PDB file of C-alpha atoms in Angstrom:
ATOM      1  CA  MET C 522      27.090  42.459  -8.557  1.00 44.00           C
ATOM      2  CA  ALA C 523      24.315  43.456 -11.171  1.00 45.00           C
ATOM      3  CA  ASP C 524      25.256  40.365 -13.263  1.00 49.00           C
ATOM      4  CA  GLY C 525      24.728  38.268  -9.961  1.00 45.00           C
ATOM      5  CA  LYS C 526      21.442  39.785  -9.254  1.00 47.00           C
ATOM      6  CA  SER C 527      20.653  39.289 -12.862  1.00 47.00           C
ATOM      7  CA  SER C 528      21.786  35.647 -12.779  1.00 45.00           C
ATOM      8  CA  LEU C 529      19.642  35.220  -9.523  1.00 43.00           C
ATOM      9  CA  ARG C 530      16.466  36.462 -11.165  1.00 47.00           C
ATOM     10  CA  ARG C 531      17.103  34.141 -14.419  1.00 46.00           C
ATOM     11  CA  SER C 532      17.316  31.231 -12.181  1.00 43.00           C
ATOM     12  CA  LYS C 533      13.923  31.508 -10.494  1.00 45.00           C
ATOM     13  CA  PRO C 534      11.532  30.644 -13.100  1.00 42.00           C
ATOM     14  CA  ASN C 535      13.768  27.251 -13.480  1.00 58.00           C
ATOM     15  CA  TYR C 536      13.410  26.757  -9.803  1.00 69.00           C
ATOM     16  CA  ILE C 537       9.503  26.807 -10.238  1.00 78.00           C
ATOM     17  CA  TYR C 538       9.759  24.653 -13.227  1.00 74.00           C
ATOM     18  CA  SER C 539      12.058  22.168 -10.978  1.00 75.00           C
ATOM     19  CA  VAL C 540       9.525  22.466  -7.931  1.00 82.00           C
ATOM     20  CA  VAL C 541       6.702  21.485 -10.473  1.00 83.00           C
ATOM     21  CA  GLY C 542       8.459  18.923 -12.300  1.00 80.00           C
ATOM     22  CA  VAL C 543       9.502  17.233  -9.048  1.00 82.00           C
ATOM     23  CA  ALA C 544       6.008  17.368  -7.757  1.00 87.00           C
ATOM     24  CA  LEU C 545       4.673  15.750 -10.863  1.00 85.00           C
ATOM     25  CA  VAL C 546       7.012  12.866 -10.699  1.00 83.00           C
ATOM     26  CA  LEU C 547       6.601  12.379  -6.891  1.00 87.00           C
ATOM     27  CA  LEU C 548       2.626  12.342  -7.584  1.00 89.00           C
ATOM     28  CA  ILE C 549       3.086   9.378 -10.142  1.00 85.00           C
ATOM     29  CA  MET C 550       5.138   7.693  -7.463  1.00 84.00           C
ATOM     30  CA  GLY C 551       2.438   8.431  -4.827  1.00 89.00           C
ATOM     31  CA  ILE C 552      -0.156   7.093  -6.930  1.00 86.00           C
ATOM     32  CA  MET C 553       1.630   3.907  -7.661  1.00 83.00           C
ATOM     33  CA  GLY C 554       2.483   3.318  -3.776  1.00 84.00           C
ATOM     34  CA  TRP C 555      -1.149   3.854  -3.329  1.00 86.00           C
ATOM     35  CA  PHE C 556      -2.164   1.385  -5.580  1.00 82.00           C
ATOM     36  CA  PHE C 557       0.298  -0.945  -4.238  1.00 79.00           C
ATOM     37  CA  LEU C 558      -0.922  -0.643  -0.636  1.00 78.00           C
ATOM     38  CA  ASN C 559      -4.685  -0.821  -1.354  1.00 78.00           C
ATOM     39  CA  ILE C 560      -4.085  -4.081  -3.447  1.00 77.00           C
ATOM     40  CA  HIS C 561      -2.335  -5.777  -0.156  1.00 74.00           C
ATOM     41  CA  SER C 562      -5.138  -4.273   1.770  1.00 77.00           C
ATOM     42  CA  VAL C 563      -7.891  -5.615  -0.816  1.00 76.00           C
ATOM     43  CA  GLY C 564      -6.073  -9.154  -0.954  1.00 78.00           C
ATOM     44  CA  THR C 565      -5.963  -9.166   2.910  1.00 81.00           C
ATOM     45  CA  ALA C 566      -9.783  -8.139   3.015  1.00 80.00           C
ATOM     46  CA  LEU C 567     -10.752 -10.951   0.531  1.00 81.00           C
ATOM     47  CA  LYS C 568      -9.048 -13.467   2.755  1.00 86.00           C
ATOM     48  CA  GLU C 569     -10.401 -12.541   5.879  1.00 84.00           C
ATOM     49  CA  ASP C 570     -14.033 -12.486   4.283  1.00 85.00           C
ATOM     50  CA  ILE C 571     -13.637 -16.397   3.547  1.00 87.00           C
ATOM     51  CA  ARG C 572     -16.164 -18.029   6.120  1.00 89.00           C
ATOM     52  CA  LEU C 573     -14.949 -21.383   7.683  1.00 91.00           C
ATOM     53  CA  SER C 574     -17.451 -23.852   9.076  1.00 89.00           C
ATOM     54  CA  ALA C 575     -16.843 -26.194  11.747  1.00 89.00           C
ATOM     55  CA  TYR C 576     -19.975 -28.791  10.925  1.00 89.00           C
ATOM     56  CA  LEU C 577     -21.298 -30.015  14.387  1.00 87.00           C
ATOM     57  CA  ARG C 578     -22.273 -33.794  15.000  1.00 84.00           C
ATOM     58  CA  THR C 579     -23.510 -32.830  18.577  1.00 79.00           C
ATOM     59  CA  LEU C 580     -26.465 -30.975  19.724  1.00 82.00           C
ATOM     60  CA  ASN C 581     -25.430 -30.539  23.232  1.00 85.00           C
ATOM     61  CA  LYS C 582     -25.371 -26.973  23.864  1.00 86.00           C
ATOM     62  CA  ASP C 583     -22.681 -27.023  26.683  1.00 87.00           C
ATOM     63  CA  THR C 584     -20.606 -29.138  24.451  1.00 88.00           C
ATOM     64  CA  ILE C 585     -21.110 -26.588  21.409  1.00 87.00           C
ATOM     65  CA  GLY C 586     -20.326 -23.752  23.780  1.00 89.00           C
ATOM     66  CA  GLN C 587     -16.977 -25.119  24.689  1.00 91.00           C
ATOM     67  CA  ILE C 588     -16.045 -25.872  20.900  1.00 89.00           C
ATOM     68  CA  GLN C 589     -17.018 -22.153  20.242  1.00 90.00           C
ATOM     69  CA  HIS C 590     -15.041 -20.896  23.326  1.00 92.00           C
ATOM     70  CA  PHE C 591     -11.955 -23.054  21.996  1.00 92.00           C
ATOM     71  CA  ILE C 592     -11.986 -21.874  18.544  1.00 90.00           C
ATOM     72  CA  ALA C 593     -12.334 -18.209  19.969  1.00 91.00           C
ATOM     73  CA  SER C 594      -9.205 -18.783  22.015  1.00 91.00           C
ATOM     74  CA  ARG C 595      -7.020 -19.634  19.118  1.00 91.00           C
ATOM     75  CA  PRO C 596      -4.699 -17.095  17.575  1.00 91.00           C
ATOM     76  CA  TYR C 597      -6.245 -17.593  14.033  1.00 90.00           C
ATOM     77  CA  ALA C 598      -9.873 -17.145  14.736  1.00 89.00           C
ATOM     78  CA  ARG C 599     -11.859 -13.959  14.048  1.00 89.00           C
ATOM     79  CA  ASN C 600     -15.969 -13.404  14.575  1.00 89.00           C
ATOM     80  CA  VAL C 601     -16.761 -16.951  16.123  1.00 89.00           C
ATOM     81  CA  THR C 602     -20.342 -17.587  15.824  1.00 89.00           C
ATOM     82  CA  TYR C 603     -22.941 -20.317  16.638  1.00 88.00           C
ATOM     83  CA  VAL C 604     -25.214 -21.031  13.475  1.00 85.00           C
ATOM     84  CA  ASP C 605     -28.040 -23.227  14.166  1.00 83.00           C
ATOM     85  CA  LYS C 606     -30.335 -24.782  11.321  1.00 78.00           C
ATOM     86  CA  GLU C 607     -32.700 -21.635  10.691  1.00 78.00           C
ATOM     87  CA  ALA C 608     -29.660 -19.218  10.615  1.00 79.00           C
ATOM     88  CA  ALA C 609     -27.952 -21.912   8.036  1.00 76.00           C
ATOM     89  CA  LYS C 610     -30.969 -21.895   6.005  1.00 76.00           C
ATOM     90  CA  GLN C 611     -31.032 -18.130   5.869  1.00 77.00           C
ATOM     91  CA  ILE C 612     -27.298 -17.796   5.030  1.00 74.00           C
ATOM     92  CA  TRP C 613     -28.153 -20.507   2.201  1.00 72.00           C
ATOM     93  CA  ASN C 614     -31.143 -18.788   1.068  1.00 72.00           C
ATOM     94  CA  LYS C 615     -29.100 -15.306   0.624  1.00 75.00           C
ATOM     95  CA  GLU C 616     -26.021 -16.688  -0.975  1.00 69.00           C
ATOM     96  CA  ASN C 617     -28.263 -18.691  -3.613  1.00 69.00           C
ATOM     97  CA  ASN C 618     -30.850 -16.227  -3.869  1.00 65.00           C
ATOM     98  CA  GLU C 619     -33.750 -18.601  -3.633  1.00 64.00           C
ATOM     99  CA  ASP C 620     -36.078 -20.140  -0.540  1.00 62.00           C
ATOM    100  CA  TRP C 621     -36.041 -23.906  -0.635  1.00 60.00           C
ATOM    101  CA  ALA C 622     -39.302 -23.810   1.559  1.00 61.00           C
ATOM    102  CA  LYS C 623     -41.360 -23.943  -1.346  1.00 62.00           C
ATOM    103  CA  ILE C 624     -39.662 -27.399  -2.226  1.00 62.00           C
ATOM    104  CA  LEU C 625     -38.523 -28.966   1.124  1.00 61.00           C
ATOM    105  CA  ASP C 626     -40.671 -29.561   4.224  1.00 66.00           C
ATOM    106  CA  VAL C 627     -37.325 -30.471   6.361  1.00 70.00           C
ATOM    107  CA  ASN C 628     -34.008 -28.666   6.844  1.00 67.00           C
ATOM    108  CA  PRO C 629     -31.292 -30.603   6.000  1.00 71.00           C
ATOM    109  CA  LEU C 630     -28.610 -28.447   6.865  1.00 77.00           C
ATOM    110  CA  PRO C 631     -26.260 -28.988   9.934  1.00 83.00           C
ATOM    111  CA  GLU C 632     -25.618 -26.759  12.805  1.00 86.00           C
ATOM    112  CA  SER C 633     -21.805 -25.276  12.493  1.00 88.00           C
ATOM    113  CA  ILE C 634     -19.630 -22.950  14.361  1.00 90.00           C
ATOM    114  CA  ASP C 635     -18.583 -20.584  11.628  1.00 91.00           C
ATOM    115  CA  PHE C 636     -15.748 -18.230  11.890  1.00 92.00           C
ATOM    116  CA  TYR C 637     -13.127 -16.234   9.839  1.00 91.00           C
ATOM    117  CA  ALA C 638      -9.302 -16.676   9.845  1.00 90.00           C
ATOM    118  CA  LYS C 639      -6.719 -13.973   9.883  1.00 89.00           C
ATOM    119  CA  ALA C 640      -5.320 -13.338   6.229  1.00 87.00           C
ATOM    120  CA  GLU C 641      -1.977 -14.868   7.247  1.00 87.00           C
ATOM    121  CA  TYR C 642      -3.599 -18.194   8.003  1.00 89.00           C
ATOM    122  CA  VAL C 643      -5.613 -18.176   4.910  1.00 88.00           C
ATOM    123  CA  ASN C 644      -3.543 -20.659   2.902  1.00 87.00           C
ATOM    124  CA  LYS C 645      -3.628 -24.330   1.847  1.00 85.00           C
ATOM    125  CA  ASP C 646      -1.346 -25.575   4.673  1.00 87.00           C
ATOM    126  CA  SER C 647      -2.480 -23.133   7.364  1.00 89.00           C
ATOM    127  CA  LEU C 648      -5.985 -24.191   6.993  1.00 89.00           C
ATOM    128  CA  ALA C 649      -5.154 -27.988   6.823  1.00 90.00           C
ATOM    129  CA  LYS C 650      -3.285 -27.497  10.166  1.00 91.00           C
ATOM    130  CA  ILE C 651      -6.313 -25.615  11.675  1.00 90.00           C
ATOM    131  CA  SER C 652      -8.738 -28.530  10.403  1.00 90.00           C
ATOM    132  CA  SER C 653      -6.229 -31.095  11.932  1.00 91.00           C
ATOM    133  CA  GLU C 654      -6.217 -29.310  15.309  1.00 90.00           C
ATOM    134  CA  LEU C 655     -10.052 -28.960  15.596  1.00 89.00           C
ATOM    135  CA  MET C 656     -10.825 -32.284  14.589  1.00 90.00           C
ATOM    136  CA  ALA C 657      -8.062 -33.783  16.968  1.00 88.00           C
ATOM    137  CA  ALA C 658      -9.790 -31.782  20.205  1.00 86.00           C
ATOM    138  CA  TYR C 659     -13.086 -32.347  19.088  1.00 85.00           C
ATOM    139  CA  GLY C 660     -13.381 -35.027  16.419  1.00 82.00           C
ATOM    140  CA  ASN C 661     -16.366 -36.945  18.234  1.00 86.00           C
ATOM    141  CA  GLN C 662     -18.501 -33.694  18.096  1.00 86.00           C
ATOM    142  CA  LEU C 663     -17.186 -32.338  14.679  1.00 86.00           C
ATOM    143  CA  THR C 664     -17.875 -33.650  11.263  1.00 87.00           C
ATOM    144  CA  GLU C 665     -15.438 -31.463   9.134  1.00 87.00           C
ATOM    145  CA  LEU C 666     -14.296 -28.031   8.703  1.00 88.00           C
ATOM    146  CA  GLN C 667     -15.399 -27.004   5.244  1.00 87.00           C
ATOM    147  CA  TYR C 668     -14.452 -23.889   3.320  1.00 85.00           C
ATOM    148  CA  PRO C 669     -13.880 -23.009  -0.362  1.00 84.00           C
ATOM    149  CA  GLN C 670     -10.594 -24.766  -1.008  1.00 82.00           C
ATOM    150  CA  SER C 671     -10.387 -23.772  -4.622  1.00 82.00           C
ATOM    151  CA  LEU C 672     -10.956 -20.223  -3.889  1.00 80.00           C
ATOM    152  CA  VAL C 673      -8.235 -20.271  -1.300  1.00 80.00           C
ATOM    153  CA  ASN C 674      -5.722 -21.610  -3.634  1.00 76.00           C
ATOM    154  CA  ASN C 675      -6.780 -19.323  -6.404  1.00 79.00           C
ATOM    155  CA  LEU C 676      -6.545 -16.400  -4.235  1.00 74.00           C
ATOM    156  CA  ASN C 677      -3.220 -17.192  -2.917  1.00 71.00           C
ATOM    157  CA  GLU C 678      -1.758 -17.747  -6.442  1.00 73.00           C
ATOM    158  CA  ARG C 679      -3.030 -14.798  -8.071  1.00 74.00           C
ATOM    159  CA  ALA C 680      -1.946 -12.526  -5.047  1.00 70.00           C
ATOM    160  CA  SER C 681       1.459 -13.938  -5.493  1.00 70.00           C
ATOM    161  CA  LYS C 682       1.629 -13.089  -9.074  1.00 74.00           C
ATOM    162  CA  ILE C 683       0.299  -9.531  -8.605  1.00 73.00           C
ATOM    163  CA  GLY C 684       2.667  -9.032  -5.704  1.00 70.00           C
ATOM    164  CA  LEU C 685       5.407  -9.982  -7.897  1.00 76.00           C
ATOM    165  CA  ILE C 686       4.461  -8.167 -11.119  1.00 78.00           C
ATOM    166  CA  PHE C 687       3.910  -4.724  -8.617  1.00 73.00           C
ATOM    167  CA  LEU C 688       7.025  -5.288  -6.767  1.00 75.00           C
ATOM    168  CA  VAL C 689       9.048  -5.341 -10.459  1.00 81.00           C
ATOM    169  CA  VAL C 690       7.010  -2.210 -11.577  1.00 78.00           C
ATOM    170  CA  ALA C 691       7.549  -0.522  -8.318  1.00 73.00           C
ATOM    171  CA  ILE C 692      11.279  -0.777  -8.579  1.00 79.00           C
ATOM    172  CA  ALA C 693      11.441   0.159 -12.094  1.00 81.00           C
ATOM    173  CA  LEU C 694       9.419   3.028 -11.276  1.00 75.00           C
ATOM    174  CA  CYS C 695      11.534   4.084  -8.327  1.00 75.00           C
ATOM    175  CA  VAL C 696      14.743   4.228 -10.635  1.00 81.00           C
ATOM    176  CA  ILE C 697      12.671   6.107 -13.196  1.00 79.00           C
ATOM    177  CA  VAL C 698      11.480   8.697 -10.461  1.00 74.00           C
ATOM    178  CA  ILE C 699      15.099   9.008  -9.023  1.00 76.00           C
ATOM    179  CA  VAL C 700      16.738   9.641 -12.645  1.00 79.00           C
ATOM    180  CA  SER C 701      13.950  12.085 -13.716  1.00 75.00           C
ATOM    181  CA  ILE C 702      13.981  14.079 -10.394  1.00 73.00           C
ATOM    182  CA  ASP C 703      17.809  14.067 -10.765  1.00 73.00           C
ATOM    183  CA  ASN C 704      17.719  15.276 -14.439  1.00 74.00           C
ATOM    184  CA  THR C 705      15.328  18.081 -13.402  1.00 71.00           C
ATOM    185  CA  ILE C 706      17.400  19.364 -10.543  1.00 71.00           C
ATOM    186  CA  ARG C 707      20.559  19.252 -12.867  1.00 70.00           C
ATOM    187  CA  LEU C 708      18.783  21.259 -15.536  1.00 70.00           C
ATOM    188  CA  ALA C 709      17.582  23.980 -12.936  1.00 67.00           C
ATOM    189  CA  MET C 710      21.172  24.032 -11.813  1.00 68.00           C
ATOM    190  CA  PHE C 711      22.505  24.523 -15.285  1.00 66.00           C
ATOM    191  CA  SER C 712      21.318  28.098 -15.364  1.00 65.00           C
ATOM    192  CA  ASN C 713      23.376  28.838 -12.051  1.00 69.00           C
ATOM    193  CA  ARG C 714      26.666  27.466 -13.362  1.00 67.00           C
ATOM    194  CA  PHE C 715      28.231  31.055 -13.834  1.00 65.00           C
ATOM    195  CA  LEU C 716      26.962  32.516 -10.811  1.00 65.00           C
ATOM    196  CA  ILE C 717      28.600  29.356  -9.048  1.00 68.00           C
ATOM    197  CA  LYS C 718      31.917  29.872 -10.887  1.00 65.00           C
ATOM    198  CA  THR C 719      31.749  33.673 -10.213  1.00 67.00           C
ATOM    199  CA  MET C 720      31.636  33.231  -6.605  1.00 70.00           C
ATOM    200  CA  GLN C 721      34.444  30.683  -6.544  1.00 64.00           C
ATOM    201  CA  MET C 722      36.648  33.422  -8.458  1.00 68.00           C
ATOM    202  CA  VAL C 723      36.147  36.043  -6.003  1.00 66.00           C
ATOM    203  CA  GLY C 724      37.233  33.536  -3.137  1.00 66.00           C
ATOM    204  CA  ALA C 725      34.362  32.103  -1.913  1.00 67.00           C
ATOM    205  CA  THR C 726      34.694  28.731  -0.166  1.00 68.00           C
ATOM    206  CA  ARG C 727      32.968  25.497  -1.515  1.00 66.00           C
ATOM    207  CA  GLY C 728      30.979  25.440   1.471  1.00 68.00           C
ATOM    208  CA  PHE C 729      29.972  28.829   1.213  1.00 70.00           C
ATOM    209  CA  ILE C 730      28.699  28.405  -2.038  1.00 69.00           C
ATOM    210  CA  ALA C 731      27.063  25.227  -1.673  1.00 73.00           C
ATOM    211  CA  LYS C 732      25.122  25.954   1.776  1.00 79.00           C
ATOM    212  CA  PRO C 733      22.592  28.541   0.231  1.00 80.00           C
ATOM    213  CA  LEU C 734      21.883  26.145  -2.902  1.00 79.00           C
ATOM    214  CA  ASN C 735      21.599  23.142  -0.854  1.00 82.00           C
ATOM    215  CA  LEU C 736      19.070  25.108   1.769  1.00 86.00           C
ATOM    216  CA  ARG C 737      17.150  26.128  -1.319  1.00 84.00           C
ATOM    217  CA  ALA C 738      16.893  22.564  -2.615  1.00 83.00           C
ATOM    218  CA  LEU C 739      15.871  21.412   0.673  1.00 89.00           C
ATOM    219  CA  LEU C 740      12.905  23.810   0.519  1.00 89.00           C
ATOM    220  CA  ASN C 741      12.218  23.008  -3.239  1.00 86.00           C
ATOM    221  CA  GLY C 742      12.293  19.575  -2.087  1.00 87.00           C
ATOM    222  CA  LEU C 743       9.685  20.097   0.662  1.00 92.00           C
ATOM    223  CA  ILE C 744       7.347  22.202  -1.624  1.00 91.00           C
ATOM    224  CA  SER C 745       7.639  19.620  -4.225  1.00 90.00           C
ATOM    225  CA  SER C 746       6.637  16.738  -1.839  1.00 92.00           C
ATOM    226  CA  GLY C 747       3.757  19.171  -0.222  1.00 93.00           C
ATOM    227  CA  ILE C 748       2.169  19.661  -3.551  1.00 93.00           C
ATOM    228  CA  ALA C 749       2.524  15.856  -4.459  1.00 92.00           C
ATOM    229  CA  ILE C 750       0.849  14.918  -1.146  1.00 94.00           C
ATOM    230  CA  ALA C 751      -1.757  17.558  -1.380  1.00 94.00           C
ATOM    231  CA  VAL C 752      -2.979  16.466  -4.802  1.00 93.00           C
ATOM    232  CA  LEU C 753      -2.554  12.637  -4.091  1.00 92.00           C
ATOM    233  CA  PHE C 754      -4.785  13.445  -0.858  1.00 92.00           C
ATOM    234  CA  ALA C 755      -7.340  14.771  -2.834  1.00 93.00           C
ATOM    235  CA  LEU C 756      -7.204  12.164  -5.558  1.00 90.00           C
ATOM    236  CA  ILE C 757      -7.579   9.488  -2.573  1.00 88.00           C
ATOM    237  CA  GLY C 758     -10.475  11.512  -1.223  1.00 87.00           C
ATOM    238  CA  TRP C 759     -12.225  11.467  -4.684  1.00 89.00           C
ATOM    239  CA  ALA C 760     -11.484   7.624  -5.239  1.00 85.00           C
ATOM    240  CA  GLU C 761     -13.214   6.745  -1.801  1.00 82.00           C
ATOM    241  CA  SER C 762     -16.108   8.968  -2.578  1.00 85.00           C
ATOM    242  CA  GLN C 763     -16.556   6.908  -5.888  1.00 82.00           C
ATOM    243  CA  PHE C 764     -15.768   3.603  -4.421  1.00 78.00           C
ATOM    244  CA  PRO C 765     -16.879   3.481  -0.504  1.00 76.00           C
ATOM    245  CA  GLN C 766     -15.269   0.225  -0.035  1.00 71.00           C
ATOM    246  CA  LEU C 767     -11.809   1.761  -0.164  1.00 75.00           C
ATOM    247  CA  LYS C 768     -12.785   3.493   3.389  1.00 76.00           C
ATOM    248  CA  ALA C 769     -13.257   0.165   4.716  1.00 71.00           C
ATOM    249  CA  ILE C 770      -9.653  -0.940   3.946  1.00 73.00           C
ATOM    250  CA  ARG C 771      -7.980   2.407   4.691  1.00 77.00           C
ATOM    251  CA  ASP C 772      -4.852   2.039   6.651  1.00 77.00           C
ATOM    252  CA  VAL C 773      -3.597   5.334   8.174  1.00 82.00           C
ATOM    253  CA  LYS C 774      -0.384   3.951   9.167  1.00 84.00           C
ATOM    254  CA  HIS C 775       0.584   3.068   5.504  1.00 83.00           C
ATOM    255  CA  THR C 776      -0.787   5.921   4.362  1.00 87.00           C
ATOM    256  CA  LEU C 777       1.400   8.187   6.421  1.00 90.00           C
ATOM    257  CA  ILE C 778       4.279   5.974   5.555  1.00 90.00           C
ATOM    258  CA  LEU C 779       3.696   6.794   1.982  1.00 89.00           C
ATOM    259  CA  PHE C 780       3.299  10.573   2.645  1.00 92.00           C
ATOM    260  CA  GLY C 781       6.569  10.361   4.495  1.00 92.00           C
ATOM    261  CA  GLY C 782       8.405   8.410   2.059  1.00 90.00           C
ATOM    262  CA  LEU C 783       7.433  10.931  -0.636  1.00 90.00           C
ATOM    263  CA  ILE C 784       9.002  13.935   1.609  1.00 92.00           C
ATOM    264  CA  PHE C 785      12.147  11.729   2.042  1.00 91.00           C
ATOM    265  CA  LEU C 786      12.492  11.108  -1.550  1.00 86.00           C
ATOM    266  CA  GLY C 787      11.782  14.724  -2.748  1.00 86.00           C
ATOM    267  CA  VAL C 788      14.132  16.170  -0.103  1.00 89.00           C
ATOM    268  CA  ALA C 789      17.088  13.718  -0.365  1.00 87.00           C
ATOM    269  CA  ILE C 790      17.390  13.829  -4.205  1.00 83.00           C
ATOM    270  CA  SER C 791      16.843  17.416  -4.449  1.00 83.00           C
ATOM    271  CA  VAL C 792      19.734  18.233  -2.020  1.00 84.00           C
ATOM    272  CA  TYR C 793      21.980  15.142  -3.413  1.00 83.00           C
ATOM    273  CA  SER C 794      21.621  16.360  -6.903  1.00 81.00           C
ATOM    274  CA  THR C 795      21.968  20.005  -6.288  1.00 80.00           C
ATOM    275  CA  HIS C 796      24.945  19.416  -4.142  1.00 78.00           C
ATOM    276  CA  ARG C 797      26.406  17.135  -6.769  1.00 78.00           C
ATOM    277  CA  SER C 798      25.812  19.964  -9.338  1.00 75.00           C
ATOM    278  CA  VAL C 799      27.504  22.446  -7.394  1.00 74.00           C
ATOM    279  CA  ILE C 800      30.673  20.327  -7.061  1.00 74.00           C
ATOM    280  CA  LYS C 801      30.631  19.563 -10.679  1.00 71.00           C
ATOM    281  CA  TYR C 802      30.785  23.090 -12.052  1.00 66.00           C
ATOM    282  CA  LEU C 803      33.034  24.114  -9.303  1.00 64.00           C
ATOM    283  CA  LYS C 804      35.413  21.619 -10.584  1.00 66.00           C
ATOM    284  CA  MET C 805      35.082  22.672 -14.116  1.00 63.00           C
ATOM    285  CA  LYS C 806      37.262  25.175 -16.107  1.00 62.00           C
ATOM    286  CA  LEU C 807      35.611  28.502 -16.978  1.00 55.00           C
ATOM    287  CA  ASP C 808      35.889  27.946 -20.833  1.00 54.00           C
ATOM    288  CA  ASP C 809      34.021  24.443 -20.464  1.00 54.00           C
ATOM    289  CA  LEU C 810      30.758  26.228 -18.857  1.00 56.00           C
ATOM    290  CA  TYR C 811      29.803  27.680 -22.231  1.00 55.00           C
TER     291      TYR C 811
END
């Protein structure tokens, strides 16, 4: 009995090392996942920040109102606004950082209805369909739908490449995380191998031996996940304080999914690795434990 208590005392530091080790690995996984989610959100924000301008041929206010209402009713449109000549001039001056009033006496800019498309529509094919739809409906009142085509094409190409790179890195990191946690748990269980074998030799059943160790693994997994989530939450708060733009693209749902994934990963691998180690030592001969 004294030997059993001594073994338990010797195992406690290893549990501490195991909890800290698993927490660090989960933290790395969480940081990578947060970067992945934010890159997706940044890409979405960039796409939805591209302005589309339907230039008007007509000056009839009723017709302009009908066109604006039509665009606003479409599933792809966001923030539909009518831009008159004066507003168009202000936008041009702001984007080009100069005022042409010193040079020109007239305003050559046409009036337009400006809007932003939802991210899933900001690609070459979808925008071409949107343009065709508007021209088919109001071709006599519109001259064209204009948007920065090169920016749209480059944005989608780069987003696809970056997404593929992060997918490969995420898969590789997930494998590394699983292997690292598994090895950490197995090392922690190594110090308990004699206690496990001793309980088996005095007649304890496999379930009786495995149950408390599995419950301890469940608790350790929750503690490790909690530590990783707390540190990750603090890092996210710091990052958002340094870069306020991150607050604008924060997705609470995705963040909660990330935290839930860390809890599931920490608990599942801890319990699985612990149970597998217990079964392994139960099947081994006493002499093989040395």
